[in-house]
XYZ file of C-alpha atoms in Angstrom:
95
model
C -0.207 -0.225 -0.149
C 1.664 3.335 -0.903
C 1.561 6.242 1.544
C -0.566 8.307 -0.757
C -3.092 5.602 -0.232
C -2.643 5.356 3.268
C -3.336 9.366 3.738
C -6.082 9.864 1.068
C -9.047 11.977 1.887
C -11.561 9.247 2.589
C -9.182 7.408 5.356
C -8.429 10.645 6.835
C -12.369 11.228 7.353
C -12.944 7.791 8.462
C -10.254 7.758 11.163
C -11.359 11.245 12.329
C -15.215 9.827 12.262
C -13.906 6.991 14.425
C -11.876 8.893 16.630
C -14.808 11.570 17.204
C -17.233 8.394 17.980
C -14.690 7.148 20.541
C -14.245 10.560 22.112
C -18.024 10.912 22.484
C -18.728 7.669 23.646
C -15.733 7.175 26.379
C -13.932 10.218 27.024
C -16.145 13.319 26.723
C -17.388 14.881 30.393
C -20.989 14.007 29.068
C -20.056 10.324 27.381
C -22.678 7.675 26.722
C -21.714 5.446 29.829
C -22.073 8.060 32.274
C -25.528 9.094 30.691
C -26.440 5.802 31.052
C -25.847 5.707 34.601
C -27.444 9.169 35.038
C -30.742 7.970 33.300
C -30.862 4.854 35.419
C -30.674 6.731 38.597
C -33.163 9.451 37.324
C -35.602 6.175 36.860
C -34.856 5.126 40.405
C -35.529 8.573 41.814
C -38.653 8.859 39.789
C -39.921 5.596 40.872
C -39.065 6.585 44.426
C -41.026 9.826 44.294
C -43.976 8.233 43.074
C -43.993 5.752 45.997
C -43.693 8.446 48.300
C -46.448 10.782 46.808
C -48.695 7.560 47.246
C -47.642 7.153 50.655
C -48.333 11.199 51.476
C -51.718 10.796 49.886
C -52.641 7.610 51.955
C -51.229 9.642 55.230
C -53.289 12.428 54.489
C -56.287 10.309 54.392
C -55.432 8.978 57.868
C -55.065 12.373 59.098
C -58.221 13.442 57.648
C -60.092 10.091 59.440
C -58.599 11.137 62.670
C -60.748 13.935 63.071
C -63.770 11.255 63.483
C -64.049 9.890 66.723
C -65.338 6.385 65.548
C -62.218 6.327 63.190
C -59.988 7.539 66.083
C -60.978 4.734 68.321
C -60.728 2.131 65.662
C -57.066 3.259 64.640
C -56.312 3.227 68.417
C -57.601 -0.091 68.719
C -55.933 -1.662 65.317
C -52.670 -0.041 65.592
C -51.837 0.497 69.180
C -53.863 -2.392 71.226
C -55.914 0.231 73.172
C -58.579 -1.005 74.927
C -61.532 0.104 76.963
C -61.625 -0.488 80.781
C -62.827 -3.768 81.508
C -62.351 -5.139 78.108
C -59.778 -8.252 77.395
C -58.099 -8.267 73.915
C -57.046 -11.769 72.333
C -54.545 -11.926 69.543
C -54.803 -14.408 67.114
C -51.337 -15.126 65.101
C -52.574 -15.779 61.619
C -49.894 -17.918 59.972
């Protein structure tokens, strides 16, 4: 292969294109690999955000229900095993 053929315009363009692609994929500050990791982290954080927004709506409903005395009594009995004087509570373990 002659030197003239090695350094032809076509080969220089191909080499420059490959160098550019390699630079963008691996060496650039915003390279492809880092972008994939950041996209994965964004998806995780969005899923976490959706979970906490759902929990906020559930807790808001419970807080609104605590203003009702019947709901407040049921909530105390179910979650804190509260009882009235003279009552006995039997816990049944369901396995």
